[in-house]
Amino acid sequence: MYRYDEQDHKLVRERVAQFRGQTERYLAGELKEEEFLPLRLQNGLYVQRLAPMLRIAVPYGLMNSAQVRRLAHITRKYDKGYAHFTTRQNVQLNWPNLEDVPDILAELAEVEMHAVQTSGNCIRNTTTDQFAGVARDELVDPRPYCELIRQWSTFHPEFAFLPRKFKIAVCGADQDRAAIRAHDIGVQIVKNDKGEVGFQVLVGGGLGRTPILGVAIRDFLPETHLLSYLEAIVRVYNQLGRRDNKFKARIKILVKAMGAEEFARRVEAEWEQIKDGADELTPEAIRWAKRFFPEPEYKSIANGHGEAVLRDHAGEDKAFARWLERNTFPHRVNGYQAVTLSTKPTGIPPGDVTDRQLEAIADLADKYSFGEIRVTHEQNVVLADVEQEKLFELWQEARKNGFATPNIGTLTDMICCPGGDYCSLANAKSIPVAEAIQRKFDDLDYLYDIGDLDLNISGCMNACGHHHIGHIGILGVDKKGEEFYQVQLGGSSNEKASLGKVLGPSFSRDEMPNTIGKILDVFVENRHPDELFIDTYNRIGLQPFKERVYAKAS
């Protein structure tokens, strides 16, 4: 992973000192609320329903064990002893005191972390595949390109005050595990007929109150032009994006209004002005970025040895066999496997971990995965490089610490925003709905029979829970001051991305578990062998689900 040089350390320390002074002036009444607002947002600090919320940057979801241990310490000393993993692969603290935030940032700086550009109308954390570098279907490791984008976009003088926030995702594999079509810019790594690395570039995706999937404006961008082309896109958006209406300010609205073809033409014209300039990536620059992601010191393991050990353990222990099937991922290196630690046992808000669990994650990473931790888009944690021979041992330790729920990819592995329990923007609470659904569907045999299914919950139209791209999406809405929930079906975030369609009138919180049950009944009754929920939905459409859910009792 990227490590700070002396210039990085100096810059972040100065940033902390600057914010400390701004906070002290605000608390002393020397800065007005409207003056302090942009300053705190540039340092990841929101004012929420009950307390400030601090969002900490985790570049493309990657941390080392020392950083995770420091997060544990910070949650214990300055917060209520837990942290929350977000869909942007960041970490949030929900209860810091404002006067403590400069001290928190100072502690983060000591372990090469910060909260810069985790909020505000700027380029946010670039996200990617949690299995980057180890996935068998990967064409090229996307992390060096994410790091180059991070360095280009951090403190970019032109892009500190864009019309709205701006999100970029990069995918280097056949399967899109980074939801690139739901981003302002989606970058898919490809190779041309000559075997040269390049990028398909998509623009204009986004969720929120106007969900739109991104469209390709370049099918092959040579590797050397990545940053200059991104710069051209953001320049066009910065110049032409609306600033008079925040609900129409995202790039997706500009691309839709202008048309993808005309937007692409403008980008190409802008690019001609800066192409082959200072932002071009030389082979040396690309090699420099790649050196921060060296291959771990994998052991040479005989073919089939690890699988044989796993078969023996799985044959003797059904619980381990279930975990092995759902919570591990094939590795490109013989004898290794990636492990997903589930943060979603029943009764725990999805993505929440305690200080003790953070320390346990760091310990597991040190012991089993070269000290590296990855936060996933689905709000779980990945240890990417675990010897197959040690999986049984790791599983036993993960169970003790509450990370071994074998539900990855199932209904209860849901994405869920903090909702009305914390967020001042939310129309409704998300966490109680998630828990009620988890409790109703806690039979693992039933979940496995249902198969892979994405259920995403957002507490409002800002869609932090990505409800538009869940196979089943739940949106909290306000009806005359009461919390209700709208259901959408058919969304997907992968390479065949789609947006969900609204099922019909919304439901009360108490009705939600049974409503989900009726939807699953329709799927089970209509599915073909080996068909997943999204396949059945795409084949039979919305109507059978609507008829069942809204049928009047006879």
Coordinates of C-alpha atoms in Angstrom, one line a residue:
M1 CA 0.0 0.0 0.0
Y2 CA 1.1 3.6 -0.5
R3 CA 3.2 5.0 2.4
Y4 CA 3.6 8.6 3.1
D5 CA 6.9 10.4 2.3
E6 CA 8.1 13.4 4.4
Q7 CA 6.1 15.8 2.2
D8 CA 2.9 13.9 2.8
H9 CA 3.5 13.9 6.6
K10 CA 4.1 17.6 6.6
L11 CA 1.1 18.4 4.5
V12 CA -1.3 16.3 6.7
R13 CA 0.2 17.7 9.9
E14 CA -0.3 21.3 8.6
R15 CA -3.8 20.4 7.6
V16 CA -4.6 19.2 11.2
A17 CA -3.1 22.4 12.7
Q18 CA -5.1 24.5 10.3
F19 CA -8.4 22.8 11.3
R20 CA -7.5 23.0 15.0
G21 CA -7.3 26.7 14.6
Q22 CA -10.5 26.9 12.7
T23 CA -12.4 24.8 15.3
E24 CA -11.0 26.9 18.2
R25 CA -12.2 30.0 16.4
Y26 CA -15.6 28.6 15.8
L27 CA -16.0 27.4 19.4
A28 CA -14.9 30.8 20.6
G29 CA -17.6 32.5 18.4
E30 CA -15.1 34.1 16.1
L31 CA -16.4 32.1 13.1
K32 CA -20.1 32.0 12.1
E33 CA -21.8 28.7 11.4
E34 CA -21.9 29.4 7.7
E35 CA -18.2 30.3 7.7
F36 CA -17.3 27.1 9.5
L37 CA -19.5 24.9 7.4
P38 CA -17.2 24.5 4.3
L39 CA -14.1 24.2 6.6
R40 CA -15.5 21.3 8.5
L41 CA -16.9 19.6 5.4
Q42 CA -13.4 19.7 3.8
N43 CA -12.3 17.7 6.9
G44 CA -15.0 15.1 6.8
L45 CA -17.1 16.5 9.6
Y46 CA -20.9 16.6 9.3
V47 CA -23.5 17.8 11.9
Q48 CA -25.9 14.9 12.3
R49 CA -29.2 14.3 14.2
L50 CA -27.6 13.7 17.6
A51 CA -23.9 14.5 17.3
P52 CA -21.2 15.3 14.7
M53 CA -20.2 12.5 12.3
L54 CA -16.6 12.2 11.2
R55 CA -15.9 10.3 8.0
I56 CA -12.3 9.0 7.8
A57 CA -10.7 8.3 4.4
V58 CA -9.7 4.8 3.6
P59 CA -8.2 5.0 0.1
Y60 CA -9.9 2.3 -2.1
G61 CA -10.7 0.5 1.2
L62 CA -7.1 -0.5 2.0
M63 CA -5.6 -0.3 5.6
N64 CA -2.8 -1.9 7.5
S65 CA -3.1 -3.4 11.0
A66 CA -1.5 -0.4 12.7
Q67 CA -4.1 1.9 11.2
V68 CA -7.0 -0.4 12.3
R69 CA -5.5 -0.6 15.9
R70 CA -5.4 3.2 15.9
L71 CA -9.0 3.4 14.8
A72 CA -9.9 1.1 17.7
H73 CA -8.1 3.4 20.1
I74 CA -9.8 6.4 18.7
T75 CA -13.3 4.9 18.9
R76 CA -12.6 4.0 22.5
K77 CA -11.1 7.3 23.6
Y78 CA -13.2 9.8 21.6
D79 CA -16.4 8.0 20.6
K80 CA -18.7 5.3 22.0
G81 CA -16.4 2.4 21.2
Y82 CA -17.5 1.5 17.7
A83 CA -17.0 2.5 14.1
H84 CA -19.1 2.1 10.9
F85 CA -17.8 0.9 7.5
T86 CA -19.4 2.7 4.6
T87 CA -20.3 1.8 1.0
R88 CA -17.5 4.2 -0.1
Q89 CA -15.1 1.9 1.7
N90 CA -14.5 4.6 4.4
V91 CA -15.0 4.6 8.1
Q92 CA -17.4 6.8 10.1
L93 CA -17.5 7.8 13.7
N94 CA -21.0 8.7 14.8
W95 CA -20.4 10.3 18.3
P96 CA -17.2 12.5 18.4
N97 CA -17.3 15.7 20.3
L98 CA -16.5 18.7 18.0
E99 CA -13.7 19.9 20.3
D100 CA -12.0 16.5 20.1
V101 CA -12.0 16.3 16.3
P102 CA -8.6 18.1 15.8
D103 CA -7.1 15.6 18.3
I104 CA -8.6 12.7 16.4
L105 CA -7.2 14.0 13.1
A106 CA -3.8 14.4 14.8
E107 CA -3.9 10.8 15.9
L108 CA -4.9 9.6 12.4
A109 CA -2.1 11.6 10.9
E110 CA 0.4 9.6 13.0
V111 CA -0.6 6.5 11.2
E112 CA -0.9 8.1 7.7
M113 CA -4.7 8.6 7.7
H114 CA -6.9 11.7 7.4
A115 CA -10.4 12.8 6.6
V116 CA -9.6 15.1 3.7
Q117 CA -12.2 15.2 0.9
T118 CA -14.5 12.7 2.5
S119 CA -17.3 15.3 2.3
G120 CA -18.0 18.5 0.4
N121 CA -18.3 19.1 -3.3
C122 CA -15.0 17.6 -4.3
I123 CA -13.6 14.4 -5.7
R124 CA -14.3 11.7 -3.0
N125 CA -12.5 8.5 -2.2
T126 CA -11.9 6.4 -5.3
T127 CA -13.2 2.9 -4.8
T128 CA -12.4 -0.5 -6.3
D129 CA -12.8 -4.3 -6.1
Q130 CA -12.2 -5.6 -2.6
F131 CA -10.4 -8.6 -4.3
A132 CA -8.1 -6.4 -6.3
G133 CA -4.7 -8.1 -6.9
V134 CA -5.9 -11.6 -5.9
A135 CA -9.0 -12.2 -8.1
R136 CA -8.7 -14.9 -10.7
D137 CA -10.9 -13.0 -13.2
E138 CA -8.7 -9.9 -12.9
L139 CA -7.1 -8.4 -16.0
V140 CA -4.9 -5.9 -14.2
D141 CA -4.6 -4.8 -10.6
P142 CA -6.6 -1.6 -10.3
R143 CA -5.0 -0.3 -7.1
P144 CA -2.0 1.5 -8.7
Y145 CA -4.4 3.5 -10.9
C146 CA -6.6 4.2 -7.9
E147 CA -3.6 5.6 -6.1
L148 CA -2.6 7.7 -9.1
I149 CA -6.2 9.1 -9.2
R150 CA -6.1 9.7 -5.4
Q151 CA -2.9 11.7 -5.7
W152 CA -4.1 13.7 -8.7
S153 CA -7.5 14.5 -7.1
T154 CA -6.4 15.3 -3.6
F155 CA -6.1 19.1 -3.1
H156 CA -6.6 19.6 -6.9
P157 CA -6.8 23.4 -7.1
E158 CA -9.5 23.4 -9.8
F159 CA -11.8 20.9 -8.2
A160 CA -12.1 21.9 -4.5
F161 CA -15.6 23.4 -5.1
L162 CA -17.3 21.4 -7.8
P163 CA -21.1 21.8 -8.5
R164 CA -21.6 18.7 -6.3
K165 CA -19.7 15.8 -4.9
F166 CA -17.9 13.6 -7.4
K167 CA -17.2 9.8 -7.2
I168 CA -14.9 7.6 -9.2
A169 CA -14.6 3.8 -9.2
V170 CA -12.1 1.6 -11.0
C171 CA -12.6 -2.1 -11.9
G172 CA -9.9 -4.4 -13.2
A173 CA -11.8 -7.7 -13.4
D174 CA -14.4 -9.3 -15.6
Q175 CA -17.0 -9.1 -12.9
D176 CA -17.8 -5.6 -11.8
R177 CA -17.5 -5.7 -8.0
A178 CA -17.0 -1.9 -7.8
A179 CA -20.4 -0.8 -9.2
I180 CA -18.7 1.4 -11.7
R181 CA -21.9 2.1 -13.6
A182 CA -23.3 3.8 -10.6
H183 CA -20.5 6.4 -10.4
D184 CA -19.9 9.8 -11.8
I185 CA -16.9 8.3 -13.6
G186 CA -16.5 4.5 -14.0
V187 CA -13.2 3.2 -15.2
Q188 CA -13.0 -0.4 -16.5
I189 CA -9.5 -1.6 -17.2
V190 CA -9.3 -3.3 -20.6
K191 CA -6.7 -4.5 -23.2
N192 CA -6.7 -3.8 -26.9
D193 CA -5.9 -6.2 -29.7
K194 CA -2.2 -5.5 -29.2
G195 CA -2.4 -6.5 -25.5
E196 CA -1.9 -2.9 -24.4
V197 CA -3.5 -1.8 -21.1
G198 CA -6.1 0.9 -21.4
F199 CA -9.5 2.0 -20.0
Q200 CA -13.1 2.1 -21.0
V201 CA -14.4 5.3 -19.5
L202 CA -18.0 5.7 -18.4
V203 CA -19.6 8.9 -17.2
G204 CA -22.9 10.2 -15.8
G205 CA -23.8 7.4 -13.4
G206 CA -25.2 8.0 -9.9
L207 CA -27.9 7.2 -7.5
G208 CA -29.7 9.7 -5.3
R209 CA -33.1 11.1 -6.2
T210 CA -32.4 10.8 -9.9
P211 CA -30.7 7.4 -10.4
I212 CA -28.9 7.0 -13.8
L213 CA -26.4 4.4 -15.0
G214 CA -23.2 5.6 -16.6
V215 CA -22.6 5.4 -20.3
A216 CA -19.3 4.8 -22.1
I217 CA -17.8 7.8 -23.8
R218 CA -14.5 6.1 -24.7
D219 CA -14.1 2.4 -25.3
F220 CA -10.3 2.4 -25.2
L221 CA -8.2 5.2 -23.5
P222 CA -4.5 4.4 -23.6
E223 CA -2.9 4.0 -20.1
T224 CA -0.7 7.1 -20.4
H225 CA -3.8 9.4 -20.8
L226 CA -5.8 8.3 -17.7
L227 CA -5.3 11.4 -15.6
S228 CA -5.5 14.0 -18.4
Y229 CA -8.7 12.5 -19.7
L230 CA -10.2 12.4 -16.2
E231 CA -9.2 16.0 -15.9
A232 CA -10.9 16.9 -19.1
I233 CA -14.2 15.3 -17.9
V234 CA -14.1 17.1 -14.5
R235 CA -13.3 20.4 -16.2
V236 CA -16.3 20.1 -18.5
Y237 CA -18.5 19.3 -15.6
N238 CA -17.0 22.0 -13.5
Q239 CA -17.6 24.6 -16.2
L240 CA -21.1 23.5 -17.3
G241 CA -22.6 21.7 -14.3
R242 CA -25.6 23.4 -12.6
R243 CA -24.9 25.3 -9.4
D244 CA -28.3 26.9 -9.0
N245 CA -30.1 23.7 -7.9
K246 CA -28.3 21.1 -5.8
F247 CA -30.7 18.4 -6.9
K248 CA -29.7 18.9 -10.5
A249 CA -26.0 19.6 -10.0
R250 CA -24.5 16.1 -10.4
I251 CA -22.7 15.2 -13.6
K252 CA -25.4 12.7 -14.5
I253 CA -27.9 15.5 -14.9
L254 CA -25.5 17.4 -17.2
V255 CA -24.8 14.3 -19.3
K256 CA -28.5 13.5 -19.6
A257 CA -29.4 17.1 -20.6
M258 CA -26.6 17.4 -23.0
G259 CA -26.6 13.9 -24.4
A260 CA -23.7 11.5 -24.0
E261 CA -22.5 12.1 -27.5
E262 CA -22.3 15.9 -27.1
F263 CA -20.7 15.5 -23.6
A264 CA -18.1 13.3 -25.1
R265 CA -17.4 15.8 -27.9
R266 CA -16.9 18.5 -25.3
V267 CA -14.5 16.3 -23.3
E268 CA -12.5 15.4 -26.4
A269 CA -12.2 19.1 -27.2
E270 CA -11.1 19.9 -23.7
W271 CA -8.7 17.0 -23.7
E272 CA -7.0 18.2 -26.9
Q273 CA -6.0 21.3 -24.9
I274 CA -4.2 19.4 -22.2
K275 CA -3.3 16.1 -23.8
D276 CA 0.4 15.2 -23.7
G277 CA 0.9 17.8 -20.9
A278 CA 1.9 17.6 -17.3
D279 CA -0.8 15.0 -16.4
E280 CA 0.4 12.4 -18.8
L281 CA 1.5 9.1 -17.1
T282 CA 5.0 8.1 -18.1
P283 CA 6.0 4.4 -17.9
E284 CA 8.2 5.5 -14.9
A285 CA 5.2 7.1 -13.1
I286 CA 3.1 3.9 -13.6
R287 CA 6.0 1.7 -12.4
W288 CA 6.4 4.0 -9.4
A289 CA 2.7 3.6 -8.4
K290 CA 2.9 -0.2 -8.9
R291 CA 5.8 -0.5 -6.5
F292 CA 3.5 0.3 -3.6
F293 CA 1.5 -2.9 -4.3
P294 CA 4.2 -5.6 -4.5
E295 CA 3.3 -9.3 -4.4
P296 CA 3.2 -10.6 -0.8
E297 CA 5.8 -13.3 0.1
Y298 CA 3.5 -16.2 -0.8
K299 CA 4.7 -19.6 0.1
S300 CA 5.2 -22.2 -2.6
I301 CA 2.4 -24.7 -1.9
A302 CA 2.0 -28.0 -3.7
N303 CA -1.0 -28.3 -6.0
G304 CA -4.0 -29.7 -4.2
H305 CA -2.5 -29.7 -0.7
G306 CA -4.6 -26.8 0.6
E307 CA -7.8 -28.1 -0.9
A308 CA -7.2 -31.5 0.6
V309 CA -6.9 -30.0 4.1
L310 CA -10.0 -28.0 3.6
R311 CA -12.0 -31.0 2.4
D312 CA -11.1 -32.9 5.5
H313 CA -12.1 -30.0 7.8
A314 CA -15.3 -29.3 5.9
G315 CA -16.2 -33.0 6.0
E316 CA -16.0 -33.1 9.7
D317 CA -17.6 -29.7 10.5
K318 CA -20.8 -28.6 8.7
A319 CA -20.6 -25.0 10.2
F320 CA -17.1 -24.6 8.8
A321 CA -18.2 -26.0 5.4
R322 CA -20.9 -23.4 5.2
W323 CA -18.5 -20.6 6.1
L324 CA -16.0 -21.9 3.6
E325 CA -18.5 -21.9 0.8
R326 CA -20.1 -18.4 1.5
N327 CA -17.2 -16.4 3.1
T328 CA -14.2 -17.3 1.1
F329 CA -13.2 -16.3 -2.4
P330 CA -10.9 -18.1 -4.9
H331 CA -7.3 -16.7 -5.0
R332 CA -5.1 -16.5 -8.1
V333 CA -2.2 -18.0 -6.2
N334 CA -2.2 -21.7 -5.5
G335 CA -2.8 -22.6 -1.8
Y336 CA -4.4 -19.3 -0.9
Q337 CA -7.9 -17.9 -0.5
A338 CA -9.5 -14.5 0.3
V339 CA -11.7 -14.3 3.4
T340 CA -14.7 -12.0 4.0
L341 CA -15.3 -11.3 7.7
S342 CA -19.0 -10.6 8.0
T343 CA -20.1 -7.6 10.0
K344 CA -23.7 -8.7 9.8
P345 CA -24.7 -11.1 12.5
T346 CA -28.4 -10.7 13.4
G347 CA -29.0 -7.8 15.7
I348 CA -25.9 -5.8 14.8
P349 CA -26.3 -2.8 12.5
P350 CA -24.7 -3.7 9.1
G351 CA -21.1 -2.3 8.9
D352 CA -20.7 -1.6 12.7
V353 CA -17.7 -3.0 14.6
T354 CA -16.6 -2.4 18.1
D355 CA -13.2 -1.2 19.3
R356 CA -12.4 -4.8 20.4
Q357 CA -13.5 -6.2 17.1
L358 CA -11.2 -3.7 15.3
E359 CA -8.3 -4.9 17.3
A360 CA -9.3 -8.5 16.6
I361 CA -9.4 -7.7 12.8
A362 CA -5.9 -6.2 13.1
D363 CA -4.7 -9.3 14.9
L364 CA -6.2 -11.7 12.4
A365 CA -4.6 -9.6 9.5
D366 CA -1.2 -9.8 11.1
K367 CA -1.5 -13.5 11.8
Y368 CA -3.1 -14.7 8.5
S369 CA -2.9 -12.0 5.8
F370 CA 0.3 -10.0 5.7
G371 CA -1.1 -7.3 8.0
E372 CA -3.5 -6.0 5.4
I373 CA -7.2 -5.2 5.7
R374 CA -9.8 -4.2 3.1
V375 CA -13.1 -2.5 3.7
T376 CA -15.7 -3.7 1.1
H377 CA -18.4 -1.8 -0.8
E378 CA -20.8 -4.2 1.0
Q379 CA -19.6 -3.0 4.4
N380 CA -17.7 -6.1 5.3
V381 CA -14.0 -6.7 5.8
V382 CA -11.7 -8.8 3.6
L383 CA -8.4 -10.5 4.5
A384 CA -7.1 -11.1 1.0
D385 CA -4.2 -13.5 1.3
V386 CA -4.9 -16.4 3.7
E387 CA -3.3 -19.8 3.3
Q388 CA -5.9 -22.5 2.8
E389 CA -4.2 -24.6 5.3
K390 CA -4.9 -22.0 8.0
L391 CA -8.6 -21.2 7.1
F392 CA -10.0 -23.6 9.7
E393 CA -7.9 -21.9 12.4
L394 CA -8.8 -18.5 11.2
W395 CA -12.5 -19.4 11.2
Q396 CA -12.4 -20.5 14.8
E397 CA -10.9 -17.2 15.8
A398 CA -13.4 -15.2 13.6
R399 CA -16.3 -17.0 15.3
K400 CA -15.1 -15.9 18.8
N401 CA -15.0 -12.3 17.6
G402 CA -18.4 -12.3 15.8
F403 CA -17.1 -12.3 12.2
A404 CA -18.0 -15.8 11.0
T405 CA -21.7 -15.4 10.2
P406 CA -21.8 -17.5 6.9
N407 CA -24.1 -15.2 5.1
I408 CA -22.0 -13.4 2.5
G409 CA -24.0 -12.7 -0.7
T410 CA -27.3 -13.8 1.0
L411 CA -30.3 -11.8 1.9
T412 CA -29.0 -10.9 5.4
D413 CA -25.7 -9.6 4.0
M414 CA -27.5 -6.4 3.3
I415 CA -26.2 -2.9 2.6
C416 CA -27.7 -0.5 5.0
C417 CA -27.1 3.2 5.7
P418 CA -27.2 4.6 9.3
G419 CA -30.6 6.1 8.5
G420 CA -32.7 8.1 10.9
D421 CA -31.0 6.8 14.0
Y422 CA -28.1 9.2 13.1
C423 CA -28.5 11.0 9.8
S424 CA -30.2 14.4 9.8
L425 CA -31.2 13.9 6.2
A426 CA -33.0 10.6 6.6
N427 CA -36.7 10.3 6.3
A428 CA -36.9 7.0 8.2
K429 CA -34.8 4.6 10.2
S430 CA -32.9 1.9 8.3
I431 CA -31.3 -0.1 11.1
P432 CA -34.5 -1.4 12.7
V433 CA -35.8 -2.6 9.3
A434 CA -32.6 -4.4 8.7
E435 CA -32.7 -6.1 12.0
A436 CA -36.4 -7.1 11.6
I437 CA -35.6 -8.7 8.2
Q438 CA -32.5 -10.4 9.7
R439 CA -34.5 -11.9 12.5
K440 CA -37.3 -13.2 10.2
F441 CA -34.8 -14.8 7.8
D442 CA -32.2 -16.2 10.2
D443 CA -32.6 -19.8 8.9
L444 CA -29.4 -20.4 7.0
D445 CA -30.8 -23.4 5.1
Y446 CA -33.6 -21.1 3.7
L447 CA -31.1 -18.4 2.9
Y448 CA -28.9 -20.8 1.0
D449 CA -31.9 -22.2 -0.9
I450 CA -32.8 -18.6 -1.9
G451 CA -29.2 -18.1 -3.1
D452 CA -27.3 -14.9 -3.9
L453 CA -29.5 -11.9 -3.3
D454 CA -28.6 -8.2 -2.8
L455 CA -30.9 -6.3 -0.4
N456 CA -30.0 -2.7 0.0
I457 CA -31.7 -0.2 2.4
S458 CA -31.5 3.6 2.3
G459 CA -33.2 6.0 4.8
C460 CA -33.8 8.7 2.2
M461 CA -33.5 9.6 -1.5
N462 CA -29.8 10.3 -1.1
A463 CA -29.4 6.6 -1.5
C464 CA -26.4 6.0 0.7
G465 CA -27.6 2.4 1.1
H466 CA -27.7 2.1 -2.8
H467 CA -31.3 0.9 -2.8
H468 CA -31.6 1.5 -6.5
I469 CA -29.1 -1.2 -7.4
G470 CA -30.2 -3.8 -4.9
H471 CA -32.1 -6.8 -6.3
I472 CA -34.5 -5.8 -3.6
G473 CA -34.2 -2.1 -2.6
I474 CA -35.9 -0.5 0.4
L475 CA -36.2 3.3 0.6
G476 CA -37.4 5.1 3.7
V477 CA -40.0 7.8 3.0
D478 CA -42.0 10.3 5.0
K479 CA -45.8 10.2 4.8
K480 CA -47.4 13.0 6.8
G481 CA -44.7 12.8 9.4
E482 CA -44.7 9.0 9.7
E483 CA -42.0 6.6 8.5
F484 CA -42.8 4.3 5.6
Y485 CA -40.8 2.1 3.3
Q486 CA -41.0 1.9 -0.5
V487 CA -39.8 -1.4 -2.2
Q488 CA -38.0 -1.6 -5.5
L489 CA -37.2 -4.7 -7.4
G490 CA -34.7 -5.6 -10.2
G491 CA -31.7 -3.4 -9.4
S492 CA -28.2 -4.7 -10.0
S493 CA -24.7 -3.2 -9.6
N494 CA -22.6 -5.6 -11.6
E495 CA -21.5 -5.5 -15.3
K496 CA -25.2 -6.0 -16.2
A497 CA -26.3 -3.1 -14.0
S498 CA -29.9 -2.1 -13.8
L499 CA -32.0 0.2 -11.7
G500 CA -34.8 -1.2 -9.6
K501 CA -38.5 -0.4 -10.3
V502 CA -40.9 0.7 -7.6
L503 CA -43.3 -2.1 -6.6
G504 CA -46.1 0.1 -5.5
P505 CA -47.4 2.0 -2.4
S506 CA -45.1 2.0 0.6
F507 CA -45.4 -0.1 3.8
S508 CA -45.1 0.5 7.5
R509 CA -42.0 -0.7 9.3
D510 CA -43.9 -3.6 10.9
E511 CA -45.1 -4.8 7.5
M512 CA -41.7 -5.0 5.9
P513 CA -40.5 -8.5 7.0
N514 CA -43.7 -10.1 5.7
T515 CA -43.6 -8.0 2.5
I516 CA -40.1 -9.4 1.8
G517 CA -41.4 -12.8 2.6
K518 CA -44.2 -12.5 0.0
I519 CA -41.6 -11.4 -2.6
L520 CA -39.4 -14.4 -1.9
D521 CA -42.4 -16.7 -2.1
V522 CA -43.1 -15.5 -5.7
F523 CA -39.4 -16.1 -6.5
V524 CA -39.4 -19.6 -5.1
E525 CA -42.6 -20.5 -6.9
N526 CA -41.5 -19.2 -10.3
R527 CA -37.8 -19.9 -10.4
H528 CA -36.1 -22.3 -12.8
P529 CA -33.5 -24.6 -11.5
D530 CA -30.2 -22.7 -10.8
E531 CA -31.9 -19.4 -11.3
L532 CA -31.1 -16.5 -8.9
F533 CA -33.6 -14.0 -7.8
I534 CA -32.5 -11.3 -10.3
D535 CA -32.7 -13.9 -13.1
T536 CA -36.3 -14.8 -12.2
Y537 CA -37.3 -11.2 -11.8
N538 CA -35.8 -10.3 -15.3
R539 CA -37.8 -13.2 -16.8
I540 CA -41.2 -12.7 -15.2
G541 CA -41.1 -9.0 -14.5
L542 CA -42.6 -6.9 -11.7
Q543 CA -46.3 -7.8 -12.0
P544 CA -46.4 -11.2 -10.3
F545 CA -44.6 -9.7 -7.3
K546 CA -47.0 -6.8 -7.2
E547 CA -50.1 -9.0 -7.4
R548 CA -48.9 -11.1 -4.5
V549 CA -47.8 -8.3 -2.2
Y550 CA -50.9 -6.2 -2.7
A551 CA -53.4 -9.0 -2.9
K552 CA -56.3 -8.4 -0.5
A553 CA -56.9 -11.1 2.1
S554 CA -59.8 -13.4 1.1

